[in-house]
CSV table of C-alpha atoms in Angstrom, one decimal:
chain,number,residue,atom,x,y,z
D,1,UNK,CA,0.0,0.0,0.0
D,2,UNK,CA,3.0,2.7,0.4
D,3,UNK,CA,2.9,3.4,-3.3
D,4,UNK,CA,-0.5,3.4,-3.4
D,5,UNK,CA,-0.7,6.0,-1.2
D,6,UNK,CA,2.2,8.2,-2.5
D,7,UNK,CA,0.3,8.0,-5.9
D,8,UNK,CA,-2.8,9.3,-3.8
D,9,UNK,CA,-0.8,12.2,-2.2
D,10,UNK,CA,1.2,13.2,-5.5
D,11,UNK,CA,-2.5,13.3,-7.1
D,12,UNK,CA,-2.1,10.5,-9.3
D,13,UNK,CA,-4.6,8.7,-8.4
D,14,UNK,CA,-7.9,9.3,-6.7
D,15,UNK,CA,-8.5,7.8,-3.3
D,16,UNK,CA,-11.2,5.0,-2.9
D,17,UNK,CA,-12.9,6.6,0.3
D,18,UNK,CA,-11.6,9.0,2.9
D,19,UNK,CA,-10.3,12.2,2.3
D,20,UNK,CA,-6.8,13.6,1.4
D,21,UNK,CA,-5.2,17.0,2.7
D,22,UNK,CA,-1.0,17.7,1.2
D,23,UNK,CA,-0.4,21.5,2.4
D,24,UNK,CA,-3.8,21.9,3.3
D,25,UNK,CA,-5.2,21.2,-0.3
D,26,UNK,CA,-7.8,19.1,-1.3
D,27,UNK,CA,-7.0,16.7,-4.5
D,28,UNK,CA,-10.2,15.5,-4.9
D,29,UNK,CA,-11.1,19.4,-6.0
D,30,UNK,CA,-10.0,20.6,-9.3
D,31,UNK,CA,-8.9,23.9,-8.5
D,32,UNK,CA,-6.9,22.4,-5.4
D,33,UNK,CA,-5.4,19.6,-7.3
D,34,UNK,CA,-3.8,22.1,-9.7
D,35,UNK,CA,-2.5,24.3,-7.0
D,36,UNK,CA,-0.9,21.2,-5.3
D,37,UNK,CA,0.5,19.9,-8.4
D,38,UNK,CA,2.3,23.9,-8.8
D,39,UNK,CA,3.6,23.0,-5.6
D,40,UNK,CA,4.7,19.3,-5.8
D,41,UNK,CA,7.8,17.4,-7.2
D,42,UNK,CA,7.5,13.3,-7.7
D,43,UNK,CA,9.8,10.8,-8.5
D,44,UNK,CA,7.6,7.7,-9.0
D,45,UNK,CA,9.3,4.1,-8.1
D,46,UNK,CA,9.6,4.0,-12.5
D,47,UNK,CA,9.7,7.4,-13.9
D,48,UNK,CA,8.8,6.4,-17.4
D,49,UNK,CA,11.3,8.0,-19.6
D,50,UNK,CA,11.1,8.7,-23.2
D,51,UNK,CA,14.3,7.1,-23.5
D,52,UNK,CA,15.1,8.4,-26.9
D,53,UNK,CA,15.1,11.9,-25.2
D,54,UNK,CA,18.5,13.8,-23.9
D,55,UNK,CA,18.5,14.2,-20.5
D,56,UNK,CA,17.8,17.8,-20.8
D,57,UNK,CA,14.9,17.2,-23.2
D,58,UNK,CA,13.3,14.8,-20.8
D,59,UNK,CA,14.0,17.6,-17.9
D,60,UNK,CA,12.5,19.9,-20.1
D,61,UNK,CA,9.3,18.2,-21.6
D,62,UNK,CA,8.6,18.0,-17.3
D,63,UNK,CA,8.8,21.5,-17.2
D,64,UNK,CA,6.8,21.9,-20.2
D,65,UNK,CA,3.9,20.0,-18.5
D,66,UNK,CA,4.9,22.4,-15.2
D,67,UNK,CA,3.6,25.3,-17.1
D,68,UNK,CA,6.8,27.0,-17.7
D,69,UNK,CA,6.1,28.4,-21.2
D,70,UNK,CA,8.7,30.9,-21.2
D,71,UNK,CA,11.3,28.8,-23.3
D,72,UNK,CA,14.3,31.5,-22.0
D,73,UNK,CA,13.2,30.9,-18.3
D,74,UNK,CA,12.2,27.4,-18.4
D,75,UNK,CA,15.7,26.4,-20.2
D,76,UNK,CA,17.7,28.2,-17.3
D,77,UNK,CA,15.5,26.5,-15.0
D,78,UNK,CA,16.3,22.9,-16.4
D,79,UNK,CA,19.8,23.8,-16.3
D,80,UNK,CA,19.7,24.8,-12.8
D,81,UNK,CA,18.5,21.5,-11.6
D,82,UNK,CA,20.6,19.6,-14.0
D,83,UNK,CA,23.8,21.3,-12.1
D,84,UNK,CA,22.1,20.0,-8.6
D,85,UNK,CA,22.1,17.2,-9.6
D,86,UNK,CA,25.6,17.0,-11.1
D,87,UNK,CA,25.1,16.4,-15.0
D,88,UNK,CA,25.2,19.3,-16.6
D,89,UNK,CA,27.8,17.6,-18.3
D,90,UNK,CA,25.6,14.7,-19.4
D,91,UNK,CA,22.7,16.8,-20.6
D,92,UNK,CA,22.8,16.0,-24.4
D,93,UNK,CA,23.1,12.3,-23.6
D,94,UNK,CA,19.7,10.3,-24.6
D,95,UNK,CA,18.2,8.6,-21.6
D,96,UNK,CA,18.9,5.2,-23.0
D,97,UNK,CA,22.8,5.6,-22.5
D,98,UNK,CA,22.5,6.8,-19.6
D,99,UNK,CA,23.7,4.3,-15.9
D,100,UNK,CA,20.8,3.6,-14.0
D,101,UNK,CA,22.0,5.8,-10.8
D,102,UNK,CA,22.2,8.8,-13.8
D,103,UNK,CA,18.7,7.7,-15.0
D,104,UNK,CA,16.8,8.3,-11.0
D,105,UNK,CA,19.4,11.6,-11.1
D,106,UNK,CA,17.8,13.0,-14.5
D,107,UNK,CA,14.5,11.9,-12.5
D,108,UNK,CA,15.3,13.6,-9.7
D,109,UNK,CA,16.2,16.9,-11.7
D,110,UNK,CA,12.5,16.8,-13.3
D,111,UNK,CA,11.1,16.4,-9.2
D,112,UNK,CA,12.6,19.4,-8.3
D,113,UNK,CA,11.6,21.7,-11.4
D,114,UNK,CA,10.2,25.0,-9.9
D,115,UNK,CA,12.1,24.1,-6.8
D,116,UNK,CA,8.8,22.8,-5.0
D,117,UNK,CA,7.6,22.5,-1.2
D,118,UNK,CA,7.0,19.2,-1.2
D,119,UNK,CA,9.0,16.2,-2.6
D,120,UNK,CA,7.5,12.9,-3.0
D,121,UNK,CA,9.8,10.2,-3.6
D,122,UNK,CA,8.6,6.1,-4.2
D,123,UNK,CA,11.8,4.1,-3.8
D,124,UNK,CA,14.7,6.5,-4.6
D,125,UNK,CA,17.7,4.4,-4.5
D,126,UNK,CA,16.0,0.9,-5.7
D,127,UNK,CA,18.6,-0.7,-8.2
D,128,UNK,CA,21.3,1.8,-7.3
D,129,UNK,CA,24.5,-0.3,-6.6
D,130,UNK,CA,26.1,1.3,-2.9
D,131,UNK,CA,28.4,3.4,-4.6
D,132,UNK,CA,25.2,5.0,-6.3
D,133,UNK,CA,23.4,5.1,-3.2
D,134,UNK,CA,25.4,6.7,-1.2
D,135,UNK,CA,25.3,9.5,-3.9
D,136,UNK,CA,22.2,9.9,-4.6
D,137,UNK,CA,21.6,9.8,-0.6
D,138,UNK,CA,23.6,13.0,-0.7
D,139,UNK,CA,21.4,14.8,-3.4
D,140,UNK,CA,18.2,13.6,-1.6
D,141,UNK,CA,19.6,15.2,1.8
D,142,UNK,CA,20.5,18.5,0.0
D,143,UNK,CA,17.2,18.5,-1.9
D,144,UNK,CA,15.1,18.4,1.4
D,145,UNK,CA,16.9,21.6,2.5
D,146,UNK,CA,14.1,24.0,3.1
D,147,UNK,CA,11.0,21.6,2.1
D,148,UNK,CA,9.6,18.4,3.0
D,149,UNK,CA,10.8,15.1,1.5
D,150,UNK,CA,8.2,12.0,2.1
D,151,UNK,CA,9.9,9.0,0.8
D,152,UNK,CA,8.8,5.6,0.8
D,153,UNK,CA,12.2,2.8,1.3
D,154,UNK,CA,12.9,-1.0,2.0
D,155,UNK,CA,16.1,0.4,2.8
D,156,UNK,CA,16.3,1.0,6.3
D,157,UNK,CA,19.7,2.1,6.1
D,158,UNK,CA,18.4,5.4,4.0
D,159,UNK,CA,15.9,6.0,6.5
D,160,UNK,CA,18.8,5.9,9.3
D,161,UNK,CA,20.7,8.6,7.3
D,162,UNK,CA,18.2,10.4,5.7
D,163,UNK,CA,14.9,10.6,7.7
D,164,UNK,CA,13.4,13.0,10.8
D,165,UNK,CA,10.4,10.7,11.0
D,166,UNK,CA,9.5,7.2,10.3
D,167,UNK,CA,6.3,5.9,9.3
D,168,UNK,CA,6.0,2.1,9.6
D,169,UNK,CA,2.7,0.8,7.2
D,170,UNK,CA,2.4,-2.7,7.4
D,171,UNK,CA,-0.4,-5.1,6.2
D,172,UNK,CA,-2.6,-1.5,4.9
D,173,UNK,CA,-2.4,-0.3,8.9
D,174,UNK,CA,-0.2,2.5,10.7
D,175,UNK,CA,2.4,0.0,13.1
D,176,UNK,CA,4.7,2.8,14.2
D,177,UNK,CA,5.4,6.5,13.8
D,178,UNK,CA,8.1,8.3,15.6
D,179,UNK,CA,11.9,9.4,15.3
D,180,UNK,CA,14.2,6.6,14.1
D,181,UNK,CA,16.1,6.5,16.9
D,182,UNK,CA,12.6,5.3,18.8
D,183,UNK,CA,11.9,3.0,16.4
D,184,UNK,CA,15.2,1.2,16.9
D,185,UNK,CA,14.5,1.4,20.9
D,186,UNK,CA,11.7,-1.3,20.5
D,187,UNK,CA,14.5,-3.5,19.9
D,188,UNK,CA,16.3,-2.6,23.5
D,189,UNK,CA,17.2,-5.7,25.4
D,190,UNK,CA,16.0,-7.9,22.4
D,191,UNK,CA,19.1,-8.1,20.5
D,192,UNK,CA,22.4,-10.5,21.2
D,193,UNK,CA,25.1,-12.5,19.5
D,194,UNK,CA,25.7,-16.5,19.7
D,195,UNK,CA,27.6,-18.6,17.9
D,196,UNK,CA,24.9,-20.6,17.0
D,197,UNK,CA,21.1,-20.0,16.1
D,198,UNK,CA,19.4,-19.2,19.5
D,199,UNK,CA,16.1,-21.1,19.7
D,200,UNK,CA,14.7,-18.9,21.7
D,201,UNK,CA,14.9,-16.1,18.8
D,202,UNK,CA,11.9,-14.6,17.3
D,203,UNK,CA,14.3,-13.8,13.9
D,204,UNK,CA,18.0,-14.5,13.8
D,205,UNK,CA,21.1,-14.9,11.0
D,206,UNK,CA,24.3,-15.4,10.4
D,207,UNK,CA,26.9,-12.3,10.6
D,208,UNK,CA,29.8,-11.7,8.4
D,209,UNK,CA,32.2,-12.8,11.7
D,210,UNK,CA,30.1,-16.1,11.7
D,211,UNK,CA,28.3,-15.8,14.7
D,212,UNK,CA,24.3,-15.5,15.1
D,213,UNK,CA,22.4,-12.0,15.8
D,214,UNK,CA,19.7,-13.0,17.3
D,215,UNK,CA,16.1,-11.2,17.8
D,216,UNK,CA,13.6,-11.8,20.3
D,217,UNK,CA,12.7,-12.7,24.3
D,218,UNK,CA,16.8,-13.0,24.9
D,219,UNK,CA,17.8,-16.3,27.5
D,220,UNK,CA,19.1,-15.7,31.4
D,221,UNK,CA,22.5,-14.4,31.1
D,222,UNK,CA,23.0,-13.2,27.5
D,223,UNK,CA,24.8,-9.8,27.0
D,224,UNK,CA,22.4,-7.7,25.0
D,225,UNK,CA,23.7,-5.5,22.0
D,226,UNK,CA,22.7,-1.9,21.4
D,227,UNK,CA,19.8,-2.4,18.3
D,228,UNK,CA,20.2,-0.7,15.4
D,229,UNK,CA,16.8,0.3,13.2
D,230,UNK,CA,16.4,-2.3,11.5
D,231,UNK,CA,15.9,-4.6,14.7
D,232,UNK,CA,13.0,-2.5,15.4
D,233,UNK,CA,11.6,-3.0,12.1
D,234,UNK,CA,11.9,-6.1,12.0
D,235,UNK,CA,10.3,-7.0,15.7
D,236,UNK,CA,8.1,-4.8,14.7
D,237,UNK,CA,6.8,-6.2,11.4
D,238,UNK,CA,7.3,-9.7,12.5
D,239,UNK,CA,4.9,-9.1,16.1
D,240,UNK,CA,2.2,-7.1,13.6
D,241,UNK,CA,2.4,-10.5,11.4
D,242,UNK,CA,1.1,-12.7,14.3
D,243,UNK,CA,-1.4,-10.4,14.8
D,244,UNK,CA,-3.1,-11.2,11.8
D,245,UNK,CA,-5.4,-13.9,11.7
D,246,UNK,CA,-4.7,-17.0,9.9
């Protein structure tokens, strides 16, 4: 459902039932929905290129649709974001020849045409090798510099780095929202290392040093580990699982 509803709040789709406010506007009305849209950047989880398109043409056919008919304007404009987001020396490549961490870049240029208030990201760094990520990580944090960035992730290591607040939407309901740093506290006293699989452990695996990190109810005696975010998560998600009836 997290894409569903980032295609609800970036007005691409209409909501089934319920109602839908993004800086106070309603979608659902026409004149509101266009005045949200002047205000919005959003980088769906596939942005759909043209792919025979340069990267600046694709920038530019965004900014087209934007309503920025002044072609002098609207072409500084393009170039502006292009420089963010470091390929103003790519522009006149086509889309097609372009790596895929260059591709969610040129994406990210068209997001951020008009420099808007609110940035709505599905999956930024999906397929981006670490290198990439880490990267494009840095463009997202400079990007939500003065505006609000909601982003959905798998990657709980971009929500460590990047993100204020977390959201936690499992099964189509709300499991958790709060700081990260309180989302990895569920995980307090629940985390420890054995060199074998603990059977008391709700989740555990192998580490790189060959020894077990372990998630649960921990055994008498066990030296707990400080949890890291994605310990909460994962308690988290796999307590909201058993909730659910069979």
């Amino acid at each position: 459902g997290k894409t569903t509803l980032l295609r609800i709040l970036a007005t691409v789709l209409a909501p089934d039932s319920g109602t839908v406010q993004v800086l106070g506007f309603d979608p659902s009305k026409a004149d509101e929905r266009l005045e949200l849209r002047r205000r919005l950047g959003y980088l769906p989880q596939d942005p759909g290129f043209q792919r025979g398109f340069t990267a600046f043409e694709f920038v530019d056919y965004v900014a087209i649709l934007k309503e920025w008919t002044t072609r002098r304007a609207r072409h500084d404009e393009v170039r502006r974001v292009l420089s963010i987001v470091d390929l103003t020396s790519d522009s006149g490549r086509r889309v097609r020849s372009l790596s895929g961490g260059m591709r969610r870049r040129v994406a990210l240029a068209a997001a951020i045409i008009g420099d808007p208030q609110i940035l709505v990201l599905d999956e930024p760094t999906v397929g981006l090798d670490p290198e990439q990520r880490l990267r494009f990580r840095d463009l997202l944090s400079r990007a939500g510099e003065g505006r609000t960035v909601l982003l959905s992730t798998h990657q709980t290591e971009d929500v460590s780095a990047m993100c204020a607040e977390v959201v936690v939407l499992h099964e189509g309901a709300v499991r958790f929202q709060g700081s990260p740093s309180a989302l990895a506290s569920m995980a307090e006293g629940r985390v420890w290392l054995a060199d074998e699989r603990d059977p008391a452990a709700q989740l555990a695996w192998r580490t790189g040093d060959g020894r077990h990190r372990n998630l649960g109810d921990p055994p008498p005696g066990v030296v707990t580990l400080a949890p890291a975010l994605e310990d909460g998560y994962l308690l988290l998600v796999g307590a909201a699982a058993e909730e659910v009836p069979a």
